Short mmCIF file of C-alpha atoms in Angstrom, two decimals:
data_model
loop_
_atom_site.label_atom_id
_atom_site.label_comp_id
_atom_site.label_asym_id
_atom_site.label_seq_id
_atom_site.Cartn_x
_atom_site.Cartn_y
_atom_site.Cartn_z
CA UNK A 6 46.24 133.86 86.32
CA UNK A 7 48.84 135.50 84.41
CA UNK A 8 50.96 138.46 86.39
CA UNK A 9 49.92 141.77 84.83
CA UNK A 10 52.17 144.99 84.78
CA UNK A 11 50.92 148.67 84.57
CA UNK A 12 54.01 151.50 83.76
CA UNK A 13 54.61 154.44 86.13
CA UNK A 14 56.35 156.85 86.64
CA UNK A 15 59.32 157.69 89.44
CA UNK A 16 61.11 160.88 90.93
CA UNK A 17 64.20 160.08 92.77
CA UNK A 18 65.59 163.32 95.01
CA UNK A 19 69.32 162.40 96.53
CA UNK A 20 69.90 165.30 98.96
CA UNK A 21 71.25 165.23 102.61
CA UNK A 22 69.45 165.61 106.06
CA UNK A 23 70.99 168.58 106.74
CA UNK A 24 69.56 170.66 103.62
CA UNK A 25 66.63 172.95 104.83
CA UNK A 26 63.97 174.73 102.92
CA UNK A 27 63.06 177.90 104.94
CA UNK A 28 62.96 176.12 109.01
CA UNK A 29 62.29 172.21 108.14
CA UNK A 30 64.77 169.72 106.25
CA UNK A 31 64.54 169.64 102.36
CA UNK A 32 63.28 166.01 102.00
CA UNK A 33 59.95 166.99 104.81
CA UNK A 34 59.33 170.11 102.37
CA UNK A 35 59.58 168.12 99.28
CA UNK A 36 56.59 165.28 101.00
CA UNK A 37 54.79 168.06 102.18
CA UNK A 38 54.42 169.70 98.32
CA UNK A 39 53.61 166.37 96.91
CA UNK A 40 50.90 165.49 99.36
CA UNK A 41 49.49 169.03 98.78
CA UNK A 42 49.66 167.97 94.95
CA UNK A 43 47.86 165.18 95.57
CA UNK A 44 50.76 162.75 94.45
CA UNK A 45 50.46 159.21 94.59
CA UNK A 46 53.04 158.38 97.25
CA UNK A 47 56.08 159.10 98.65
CA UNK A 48 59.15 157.46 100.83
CA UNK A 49 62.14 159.04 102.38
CA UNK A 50 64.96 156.67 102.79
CA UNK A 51 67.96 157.43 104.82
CA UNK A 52 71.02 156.37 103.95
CA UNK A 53 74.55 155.61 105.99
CA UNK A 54 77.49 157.04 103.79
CA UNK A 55 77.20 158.71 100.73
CA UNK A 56 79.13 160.84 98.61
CA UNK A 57 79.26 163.71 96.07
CA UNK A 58 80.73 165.62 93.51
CA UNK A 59 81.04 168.55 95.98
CA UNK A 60 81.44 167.64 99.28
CA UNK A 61 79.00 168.50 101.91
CA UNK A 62 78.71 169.21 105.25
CA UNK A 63 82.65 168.85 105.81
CA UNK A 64 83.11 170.64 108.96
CA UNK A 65 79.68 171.86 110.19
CA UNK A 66 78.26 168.27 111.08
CA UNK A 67 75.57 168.63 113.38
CA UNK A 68 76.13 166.11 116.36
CA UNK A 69 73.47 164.14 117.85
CA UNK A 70 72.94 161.63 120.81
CA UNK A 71 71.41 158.68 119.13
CA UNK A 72 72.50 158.92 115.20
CA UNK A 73 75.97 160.61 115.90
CA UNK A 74 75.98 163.58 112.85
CA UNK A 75 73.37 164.62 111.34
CA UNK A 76 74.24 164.75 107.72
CA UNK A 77 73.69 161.56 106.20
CA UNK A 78 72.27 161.23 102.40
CA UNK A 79 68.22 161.00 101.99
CA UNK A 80 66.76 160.29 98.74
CA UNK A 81 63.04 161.01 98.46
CA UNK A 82 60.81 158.94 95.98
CA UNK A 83 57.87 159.82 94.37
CA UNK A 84 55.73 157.52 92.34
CA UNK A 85 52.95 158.39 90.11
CA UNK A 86 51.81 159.22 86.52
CA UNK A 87 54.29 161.31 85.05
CA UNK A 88 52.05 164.01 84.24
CA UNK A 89 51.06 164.72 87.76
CA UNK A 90 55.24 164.00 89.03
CA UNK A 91 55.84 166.79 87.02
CA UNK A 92 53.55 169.32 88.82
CA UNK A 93 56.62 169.27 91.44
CA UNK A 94 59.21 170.07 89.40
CA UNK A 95 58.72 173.92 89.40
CA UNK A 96 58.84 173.25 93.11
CA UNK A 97 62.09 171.49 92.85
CA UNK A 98 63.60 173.42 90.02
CA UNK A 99 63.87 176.65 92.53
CA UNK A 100 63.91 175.08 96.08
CA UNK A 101 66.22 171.48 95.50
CA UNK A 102 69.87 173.80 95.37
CA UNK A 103 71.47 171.18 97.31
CA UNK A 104 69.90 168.04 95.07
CA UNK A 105 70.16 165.71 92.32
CA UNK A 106 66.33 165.40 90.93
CA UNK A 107 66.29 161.84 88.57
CA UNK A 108 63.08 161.30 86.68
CA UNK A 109 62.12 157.67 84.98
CA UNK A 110 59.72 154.77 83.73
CA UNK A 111 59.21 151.75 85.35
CA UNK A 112 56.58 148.54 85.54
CA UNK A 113 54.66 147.62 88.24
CA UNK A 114 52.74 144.38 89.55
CA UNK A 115 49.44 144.57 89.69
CA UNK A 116 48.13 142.68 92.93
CA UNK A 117 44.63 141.63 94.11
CA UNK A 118 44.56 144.20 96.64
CA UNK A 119 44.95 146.49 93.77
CA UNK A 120 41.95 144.93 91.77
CA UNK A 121 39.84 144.91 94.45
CA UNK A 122 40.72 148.46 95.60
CA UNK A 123 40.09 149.24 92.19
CA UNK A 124 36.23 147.59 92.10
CA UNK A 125 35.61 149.73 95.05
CA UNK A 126 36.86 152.66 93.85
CA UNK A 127 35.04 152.73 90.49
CA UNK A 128 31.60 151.87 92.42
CA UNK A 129 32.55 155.43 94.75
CA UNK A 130 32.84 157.48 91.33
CA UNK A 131 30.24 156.08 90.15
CA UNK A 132 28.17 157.37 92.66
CA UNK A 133 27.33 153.99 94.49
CA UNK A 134 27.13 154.42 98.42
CA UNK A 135 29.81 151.49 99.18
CA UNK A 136 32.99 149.78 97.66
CA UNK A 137 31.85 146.53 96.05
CA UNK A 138 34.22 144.87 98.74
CA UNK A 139 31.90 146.26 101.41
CA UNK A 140 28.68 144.98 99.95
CA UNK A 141 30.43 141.09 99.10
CA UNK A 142 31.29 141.64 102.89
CA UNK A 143 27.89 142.37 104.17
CA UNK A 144 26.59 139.57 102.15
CA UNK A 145 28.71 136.90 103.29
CA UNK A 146 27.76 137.87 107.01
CA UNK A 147 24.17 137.39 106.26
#
């Protein structure tokens, strides 16, 4: 079988641990608004040094126990059709001060578990009680 690629779409948010929206940490605000969205998925990754054009944090480090301070860089990526990425940027545009918000293209591999998935998922909109998956399942067990 030949490998197959779909295009997406990607937000990348670099910001730091340490940046809050309202009482909770920038990057858990950001997840929060795209799940509410209804975006495709999300990952928080936490990095060990970064820098900046404007240093951050200098001074005011927050000290803990088990990660020592408490301002290390986070970028937050989001991944779906670019349409529905950009329902966030409002969001971003006012609440990401303390952010560098990086939009782009990219291909992806489409796997089996994405074909199947996909199989089931058309059956459930089109109003069939089960995934196709399920019902090839049952059969094989009778």
């Amino acid at each position: 079988m030949a490998l197959e690629f779909n295009k997406t779409s990607y937000l990348k948010i670099y910001t730091g641990e340490d940046i809050l929206f309202e009482d909770i940490p920038l990057y858990k605000a950001i997840l929060r608004e795209a799940r509410s969205l209804g975006l495709a998925g999300g990952t928080v990754i936490k990095g060990i040094e970064g820098y900046a054009t404007k240093v951050r944090g200098v001074g005011r480090a927050v000290s803990t126990f088990i990660s020592g301070n408490a301002n290390f860089p986070v970028i937050v990526e989001l991944v779906d059709k670019k349409e529905n990425l950009e329902k966030i940027l409002p969001f971003l545009e006012k609440n990401a001060t303390h952010a560098l918000v990086v939009m782009g293209e990219a291909d992806y591999l489409v796997t089996d578990f994405m074909r199947k998935s996909a199989e089931g998922y058309k059956d459930i909109k089109n109003g069939s009680p089960e995934p196709s998956y399920l019902r090839k399942q049952k059969k094989q067990q009778q």
